[in-house]
Amino acid sequence: MKIIDRLREDRINISFEVFPPKTDAGFESVLKAVDEIGALNPAFISVTYGAGGGTSRNTVSIASHIRHDLGVESLAHLTCASSTKEVVGQVIEELKREGIENVLALRGDIPHDAAFPISNRYQYACELIEDIKLRGDFCIGAACYPEGHVENEHKKDDIRYLKEKVDCGVDFLTTQMFFDNSIFYNFLYRIREAGIMVPVLPGIMPVTNGKQIKRICELSGTALPQRFRAIVDRFGDNPKAMQRAGAVYASDQIIDLLANGIENIHVYSMNKPETARAIMSNLSEVI
Ligand code: FAD
């Protein structure tokens, strides 16, 4: 099923995200986590794509497992900045062969070891989106950034480029994580005003590692609200407490989104079924 058809239904959709193993040795443990997350019956599970290519081939096989063995819809991420157009084309053909109908089309981070852009590579996600559309009947998702993409100094430019990207054939958008819902509501208002009308899934990150999140937020330009910072400062060194507090904070964000009429929510569960379960349990009487 195309994810866009499900998002158009009048229902609440909670989806989760997993990432493929770095080496083949980790495949079985990732699959176990994927199976446990699939048992929560989410709207879909997305599978990230390693920008450097190291884990990319596992993205297709995990997405295929989710769809065909678990009976849950899957969304395969696909990045293009660090691969040639030929390699990206091969992955698209593989997705078609595996019957995967949903792709999150991304540029990926610019490779540090090479000049960019290069003639046989894509420069922006919109070019990849155009090619995916030409190559098959896919439902195409793309990324957006409520606090602006780090490479763009001005949010206005970011929204202009986002509009161009959506006009290339994007069916829905998923946001980068944020920890203050008012940032998302403000972003939604601004992009609707700019004529971007596709469904937008807020991406909610349950934080389980206090130290890591501070670094990730610095790199991605994500604001840490005082209330969240206090939680990380207090519980960051205690993994169990941080895991519980992170799931509660994420659940609180989700309840606020639902209360404000947002029906489609993506959870960056990563490969942590216990966190996904805790969130679903916190939402049990709510959804
Ligand atoms: P683009 O949409 O191409 O934008 C990149 C930058 O270029 C932005 O600053 C944009 O404003 C600017 N831009 C766009 N078009 C133009 C133009 N015509 N002229 C000038 N500037 C322009 N990374 C991975 O490696 N693997 C993953 O699986 C992955 N999944 C992700 C999922 C989500 C929901 C999100 C939000 C991010 C994900 N990322 C992933 C990270 C992503 O690859 C990076 O943020 C990357 O830097 C940007 O990708 P993009 O597709 O948003 O790029």
CSV table of C-alpha atoms and ligand atoms in Angstrom, one decimal:
chain,number,residue,atom,x,y,z
A,1,MET,CA,0.0,0.0,0.0
A,2,LYS,CA,1.2,3.5,-0.7
A,3,ILE,CA,1.8,5.4,2.5
A,4,ILE,CA,0.1,8.5,1.1
A,5,ASP,CA,-3.2,6.6,0.8
A,6,ARG,CA,-3.1,5.7,4.5
A,7,LEU,CA,-2.2,9.2,5.5
A,8,ARG,CA,-5.2,10.5,3.7
A,9,GLU,CA,-7.5,8.3,5.7
A,10,ASP,CA,-9.2,9.9,8.7
A,11,ARG,CA,-7.2,8.0,11.4
A,12,ILE,CA,-4.2,8.4,13.7
A,13,ASN,CA,-1.0,7.0,12.2
A,14,ILE,CA,2.0,6.3,14.4
A,15,SER,CA,5.1,5.1,12.5
A,16,PHE,CA,8.5,4.0,13.7
A,17,GLU,CA,12.1,4.1,12.3
A,18,VAL,CA,14.9,1.5,12.3
A,19,PHE,CA,18.4,1.6,10.9
A,20,PRO,CA,20.3,-1.3,9.2
A,21,PRO,CA,23.3,-2.9,10.9
A,22,LYS,CA,26.7,-1.5,10.3
A,23,THR,CA,28.0,-5.0,9.5
A,24,ASP,CA,26.4,-8.2,8.4
A,25,ALA,CA,27.2,-9.6,11.9
A,26,GLY,CA,24.6,-7.4,13.4
A,27,PHE,CA,21.8,-8.4,11.0
A,28,GLU,CA,20.0,-10.9,13.2
A,29,SER,CA,19.8,-8.6,16.2
A,30,VAL,CA,18.5,-5.8,14.1
A,31,LEU,CA,15.9,-8.1,12.6
A,32,LYS,CA,14.8,-9.1,16.1
A,33,ALA,CA,14.3,-5.5,17.0
A,34,VAL,CA,12.4,-4.8,13.8
A,35,ASP,CA,10.1,-7.8,14.5
A,36,GLU,CA,9.3,-6.5,18.0
A,37,ILE,CA,8.6,-3.0,16.6
A,38,GLY,CA,6.4,-4.6,13.8
A,39,ALA,CA,4.4,-6.4,16.5
A,40,LEU,CA,3.2,-3.0,17.7
A,41,ASN,CA,1.3,-2.7,14.4
A,42,PRO,CA,2.5,0.8,13.4
A,43,ALA,CA,1.2,2.6,10.2
A,44,PHE,CA,4.6,1.8,8.7
A,45,ILE,CA,8.3,1.3,9.6
A,46,SER,CA,11.0,3.4,7.8
A,47,VAL,CA,14.5,2.0,7.3
A,48,THR,CA,17.3,4.5,7.1
A,49,TYR,CA,20.0,4.4,4.4
A,50,GLY,CA,23.7,4.7,5.3
A,51,ALA,CA,25.1,7.7,3.4
A,52,GLY,CA,28.5,6.1,3.0
A,53,GLY,CA,27.0,3.0,1.4
A,54,GLY,CA,28.2,0.7,4.2
A,55,THR,CA,24.8,-0.4,5.3
A,56,SER,CA,22.8,0.6,2.2
A,57,ARG,CA,22.2,-2.9,0.8
A,58,ASN,CA,20.6,-4.0,4.0
A,59,THR,CA,18.0,-1.2,3.8
A,60,VAL,CA,16.3,-2.9,0.9
A,61,SER,CA,16.3,-6.4,2.5
A,62,ILE,CA,15.0,-5.1,5.9
A,63,ALA,CA,12.3,-3.0,4.2
A,64,SER,CA,11.3,-6.1,2.2
A,65,HIS,CA,11.2,-8.2,5.4
A,66,ILE,CA,9.0,-5.6,7.1
A,67,ARG,CA,6.6,-5.6,4.2
A,68,HIS,CA,6.5,-9.3,3.2
A,69,ASP,CA,7.2,-11.2,6.4
A,70,LEU,CA,5.6,-8.9,9.0
A,71,GLY,CA,2.8,-7.5,6.8
A,72,VAL,CA,3.6,-3.9,7.9
A,73,GLU,CA,4.1,-1.2,5.3
A,74,SER,CA,7.7,-0.2,4.9
A,75,LEU,CA,9.4,3.0,3.8
A,76,ALA,CA,12.9,2.6,2.4
A,77,HIS,CA,15.2,5.7,2.7
A,78,LEU,CA,17.5,6.4,-0.2
A,79,THR,CA,20.3,9.0,-0.2
A,80,CYS,CA,22.1,10.1,-3.3
A,81,ALA,CA,25.0,12.4,-2.5
A,82,SER,CA,27.7,9.8,-2.0
A,83,SER,CA,26.7,7.4,-4.8
A,84,THR,CA,26.8,7.7,-8.6
A,85,LYS,CA,23.5,8.0,-10.5
A,86,GLU,CA,24.1,4.5,-11.8
A,87,VAL,CA,24.3,3.0,-8.3
A,88,VAL,CA,21.2,4.9,-7.1
A,89,GLY,CA,19.4,3.6,-10.3
A,90,GLN,CA,20.3,0.0,-9.3
A,91,VAL,CA,18.9,0.5,-5.8
A,92,ILE,CA,15.7,1.8,-7.3
A,93,GLU,CA,15.4,-1.2,-9.5
A,94,GLU,CA,16.0,-3.5,-6.5
A,95,LEU,CA,13.2,-1.7,-4.6
A,96,LYS,CA,10.9,-2.4,-7.5
A,97,ARG,CA,11.9,-6.0,-7.7
A,98,GLU,CA,11.2,-6.4,-3.9
A,99,GLY,CA,7.8,-4.7,-4.4
A,100,ILE,CA,8.6,-1.8,-2.1
A,101,GLU,CA,6.3,1.1,-3.0
A,102,ASN,CA,7.4,3.8,-0.6
A,103,VAL,CA,10.7,5.7,-0.8
A,104,LEU,CA,12.0,8.6,1.4
A,105,ALA,CA,14.2,10.4,-1.2
A,106,LEU,CA,17.1,12.3,0.4
A,107,ARG,CA,20.3,14.0,-0.7
A,108,GLY,CA,22.2,12.7,2.3
A,109,ASP,CA,25.2,14.5,3.8
A,110,ILE,CA,27.9,15.8,1.5
A,111,PRO,CA,30.8,13.4,1.4
A,112,HIS,CA,33.9,14.9,3.0
A,113,ASP,CA,36.4,13.0,0.9
A,114,ALA,CA,35.2,14.3,-2.5
A,115,ALA,CA,34.5,17.5,-4.4
A,116,PHE,CA,30.8,18.2,-4.6
A,117,PRO,CA,28.8,18.3,-6.8
A,118,ILE,CA,30.2,15.7,-9.2
A,119,SER,CA,28.9,15.4,-12.7
A,120,ASN,CA,27.5,11.8,-12.4
A,121,ARG,CA,25.9,12.5,-9.0
A,122,TYR,CA,22.8,14.2,-7.8
A,123,GLN,CA,23.3,17.6,-6.2
A,124,TYR,CA,19.9,18.0,-4.4
A,125,ALA,CA,17.1,15.6,-3.4
A,126,CYS,CA,14.7,17.2,-5.9
A,127,GLU,CA,16.8,15.7,-8.8
A,128,LEU,CA,16.6,12.3,-7.2
A,129,ILE,CA,12.8,12.7,-6.8
A,130,GLU,CA,12.4,13.5,-10.4
A,131,ASP,CA,14.3,10.3,-11.4
A,132,ILE,CA,12.4,8.1,-9.0
A,133,LYS,CA,9.2,9.3,-10.5
A,134,LEU,CA,10.4,8.5,-14.0
A,135,ARG,CA,11.6,5.0,-13.0
A,136,GLY,CA,8.5,3.7,-11.2
A,137,ASP,CA,5.1,4.1,-9.5
A,138,PHE,CA,6.4,5.0,-6.1
A,139,CYS,CA,5.0,7.0,-3.2
A,140,ILE,CA,7.7,9.5,-2.5
A,141,GLY,CA,8.5,11.1,0.9
A,142,ALA,CA,11.1,13.8,1.6
A,143,ALA,CA,12.8,15.5,4.5
A,144,CYS,CA,12.0,18.9,5.9
A,145,TYR,CA,13.5,21.0,8.8
A,146,PRO,CA,11.3,23.0,11.1
A,147,GLU,CA,14.4,24.8,12.5
A,148,GLY,CA,15.9,25.2,9.0
A,149,HIS,CA,18.5,23.0,7.4
A,150,VAL,CA,22.0,23.7,8.8
A,151,GLU,CA,23.4,24.6,5.4
A,152,ASN,CA,20.9,27.4,4.9
A,153,GLU,CA,21.5,30.7,6.7
A,154,HIS,CA,17.9,31.9,6.0
A,155,LYS,CA,14.8,30.0,6.7
A,156,LYS,CA,13.0,31.7,3.9
A,157,ASP,CA,15.4,30.1,1.4
A,158,ASP,CA,14.9,26.8,3.0
A,159,ILE,CA,11.1,27.0,2.5
A,160,ARG,CA,11.5,28.2,-1.1
A,161,TYR,CA,13.7,25.2,-1.9
A,162,LEU,CA,11.3,22.9,0.0
A,163,LYS,CA,8.5,24.1,-2.2
A,164,GLU,CA,10.6,23.4,-5.3
A,165,LYS,CA,11.3,19.9,-3.9
A,166,VAL,CA,7.7,19.1,-3.2
A,167,ASP,CA,6.7,20.4,-6.6
A,168,CYS,CA,9.1,17.8,-8.1
A,169,GLY,CA,6.7,15.1,-6.9
A,170,VAL,CA,6.8,14.6,-3.2
A,171,ASP,CA,3.7,13.0,-1.6
A,172,PHE,CA,4.5,13.7,2.0
A,173,LEU,CA,7.2,15.2,4.3
A,174,THR,CA,8.8,14.0,7.5
A,175,THR,CA,10.5,16.5,9.8
A,176,GLN,CA,13.8,16.4,11.5
A,177,MET,CA,13.4,16.0,15.2
A,178,PHE,CA,12.4,18.9,17.4
A,179,PHE,CA,11.8,19.1,21.1
A,180,ASP,CA,9.5,22.1,21.3
A,181,ASN,CA,6.2,21.6,19.5
A,182,SER,CA,5.7,25.3,19.0
A,183,ILE,CA,8.5,25.2,16.5
A,184,PHE,CA,6.6,22.6,14.5
A,185,TYR,CA,3.3,24.5,14.6
A,186,ASN,CA,5.1,27.7,13.4
A,187,PHE,CA,6.8,25.8,10.6
A,188,LEU,CA,3.5,24.2,9.5
A,189,TYR,CA,1.9,27.6,9.3
A,190,ARG,CA,4.8,29.1,7.3
A,191,ILE,CA,4.9,26.2,4.8
A,192,ARG,CA,1.2,26.2,4.3
A,193,GLU,CA,1.4,29.9,3.6
A,194,ALA,CA,4.1,29.1,1.0
A,195,GLY,CA,1.7,26.7,-0.7
A,196,ILE,CA,3.2,23.4,0.5
A,197,MET,CA,0.1,21.4,1.1
A,198,VAL,CA,1.3,17.7,1.4
A,199,PRO,CA,0.9,15.9,4.7
A,200,VAL,CA,3.8,16.6,7.1
A,201,LEU,CA,4.8,14.0,9.7
A,202,PRO,CA,6.4,15.5,12.7
A,203,GLY,CA,9.5,13.4,13.6
A,204,ILE,CA,9.7,12.7,17.4
A,205,MET,CA,12.9,11.5,18.9
A,206,PRO,CA,12.6,9.6,22.2
A,207,VAL,CA,16.0,10.5,23.7
A,208,THR,CA,17.7,7.5,25.4
A,209,ASN,CA,21.3,8.8,25.4
A,210,GLY,CA,21.8,12.2,27.1
A,211,LYS,CA,25.4,12.9,25.9
A,212,GLN,CA,24.8,11.9,22.3
A,213,ILE,CA,21.7,14.1,21.9
A,214,LYS,CA,23.6,17.3,23.0
A,215,ARG,CA,26.1,16.6,20.2
A,216,ILE,CA,23.5,15.7,17.6
A,217,CYS,CA,21.5,18.9,18.4
A,218,GLU,CA,24.6,21.0,18.1
A,219,LEU,CA,25.4,19.6,14.7
A,220,SER,CA,21.8,19.8,13.4
A,221,GLY,CA,20.9,23.1,14.9
A,222,THR,CA,18.1,21.6,16.9
A,223,ALA,CA,17.1,23.7,19.9
A,224,LEU,CA,17.1,22.1,23.4
A,225,PRO,CA,14.3,23.7,25.4
A,226,GLN,CA,15.1,24.4,29.1
A,227,ARG,CA,12.6,21.7,30.3
A,228,PHE,CA,14.3,19.1,28.1
A,229,ARG,CA,17.8,20.2,28.9
A,230,ALA,CA,17.0,19.8,32.7
A,231,ILE,CA,15.9,16.2,32.0
A,232,VAL,CA,19.1,15.4,30.1
A,233,ASP,CA,21.3,17.1,32.7
A,234,ARG,CA,19.6,15.2,35.5
A,235,PHE,CA,19.2,11.8,34.0
A,236,GLY,CA,21.7,11.7,31.1
A,237,ASP,CA,24.2,9.6,33.1
A,238,ASN,CA,21.6,7.0,34.2
A,239,PRO,CA,20.7,5.0,31.1
A,240,LYS,CA,17.5,3.4,32.5
A,241,ALA,CA,16.2,6.7,34.0
A,242,MET,CA,17.1,8.5,30.7
A,243,GLN,CA,15.3,5.9,28.7
A,244,ARG,CA,12.2,6.2,30.8
A,245,ALA,CA,12.3,10.0,30.9
A,246,GLY,CA,13.0,10.2,27.1
A,247,ALA,CA,10.0,8.0,26.3
A,248,VAL,CA,7.8,10.1,28.6
A,249,TYR,CA,9.0,13.4,27.1
A,250,ALA,CA,8.3,12.0,23.6
A,251,SER,CA,4.9,10.7,24.6
A,252,ASP,CA,4.1,14.2,26.0
A,253,GLN,CA,5.1,15.8,22.7
A,254,ILE,CA,2.9,13.3,20.8
A,255,ILE,CA,-0.1,13.9,23.0
A,256,ASP,CA,0.2,17.6,22.5
A,257,LEU,CA,0.4,17.1,18.7
A,258,LEU,CA,-2.7,14.8,18.7
A,259,ALA,CA,-4.5,17.3,20.9
A,260,ASN,CA,-3.7,20.0,18.3
A,261,GLY,CA,-5.2,17.9,15.4
A,262,ILE,CA,-2.0,16.3,14.0
A,263,GLU,CA,-2.9,12.7,13.2
A,264,ASN,CA,0.3,11.4,11.5
A,265,ILE,CA,3.4,11.1,13.7
A,266,HIS,CA,6.7,9.5,13.0
A,267,VAL,CA,8.8,8.2,15.9
A,268,TYR,CA,12.6,7.9,15.7
A,269,SER,CA,12.5,4.7,17.7
A,270,MET,CA,15.7,3.6,16.1
A,271,ASN,CA,16.3,-0.1,17.0
A,272,LYS,CA,14.8,0.1,20.4
A,273,PRO,CA,11.6,-1.9,20.7
A,274,GLU,CA,11.4,-1.2,24.5
A,275,THR,CA,11.2,2.5,23.8
A,276,ALA,CA,8.6,2.0,21.0
A,277,ARG,CA,6.6,-0.2,23.4
A,278,ALA,CA,6.8,2.4,26.2
A,279,ILE,CA,5.5,5.1,23.9
A,280,MET,CA,2.6,2.9,22.7
A,281,SER,CA,1.7,2.0,26.2
A,282,ASN,CA,1.7,5.7,27.2
A,283,LEU,CA,-0.7,6.4,24.3
A,284,SER,CA,-2.9,3.3,24.9
A,285,GLU,CA,-6.1,5.1,25.9
A,286,VAL,CA,-5.3,8.2,23.7
A,287,ILE,CA,-5.1,6.7,20.2
B,1,FAD,P1,17.9,18.7,0.0
B,1,FAD,O1,16.5,18.7,0.0
B,1,FAD,O2,18.6,18.4,-1.3
B,1,FAD,O3,18.5,19.9,0.7
B,1,FAD,C1,19.9,20.1,1.1
B,1,FAD,C2,20.2,21.5,1.3
B,1,FAD,O4,20.2,22.1,0.0
B,1,FAD,C3,19.2,22.3,2.1
B,1,FAD,O5,19.9,23.3,2.8
B,1,FAD,C4,18.3,23.0,1.0
B,1,FAD,O6,17.7,24.1,1.5
B,1,FAD,C5,19.3,23.2,-0.1
B,1,FAD,N1,18.8,23.3,-1.4
B,1,FAD,C6,17.8,22.4,-1.9
B,1,FAD,N2,17.6,22.7,-3.2
B,1,FAD,C7,18.4,23.7,-3.5
B,1,FAD,C8,18.6,24.5,-4.7
B,1,FAD,N3,18.0,24.3,-5.8
B,1,FAD,N4,19.6,25.5,-4.7
B,1,FAD,C9,20.3,25.7,-3.6
B,1,FAD,N5,20.1,25.1,-2.4
B,1,FAD,C10,19.2,24.1,-2.4
B,1,FAD,N6,20.6,10.9,6.0
B,1,FAD,C11,21.1,9.7,5.7
B,1,FAD,O7,22.3,9.6,5.4
B,1,FAD,N7,20.3,8.6,5.7
B,1,FAD,C12,19.0,8.6,6.0
B,1,FAD,O8,18.3,7.5,6.0
B,1,FAD,C13,18.5,9.9,6.4
B,1,FAD,N8,17.1,9.9,6.7
B,1,FAD,C14,16.6,11.2,7.1
B,1,FAD,C15,15.2,11.3,7.4
B,1,FAD,C16,14.7,12.5,7.7
B,1,FAD,C17,13.2,12.6,8.0
B,1,FAD,C18,15.5,13.6,7.8
B,1,FAD,C19,14.9,15.0,8.2
B,1,FAD,C20,16.8,13.6,7.5
B,1,FAD,C21,17.4,12.3,7.1
B,1,FAD,N9,18.8,12.2,6.7
B,1,FAD,C22,19.3,11.0,6.4
B,1,FAD,C23,19.6,13.4,6.8
B,1,FAD,C24,19.7,14.1,5.4
B,1,FAD,O9,20.2,13.3,4.4
B,1,FAD,C25,20.5,15.4,5.6
B,1,FAD,O10,19.8,16.3,6.4
B,1,FAD,C26,21.0,16.1,4.3
B,1,FAD,O11,22.0,17.1,4.7
B,1,FAD,C27,19.9,16.8,3.5
B,1,FAD,O12,19.1,16.0,2.8
B,1,FAD,P2,17.8,16.5,2.1
B,1,FAD,O13,17.2,15.4,1.3
B,1,FAD,O14,16.9,17.3,3.0
B,1,FAD,O15,18.5,17.5,1.0
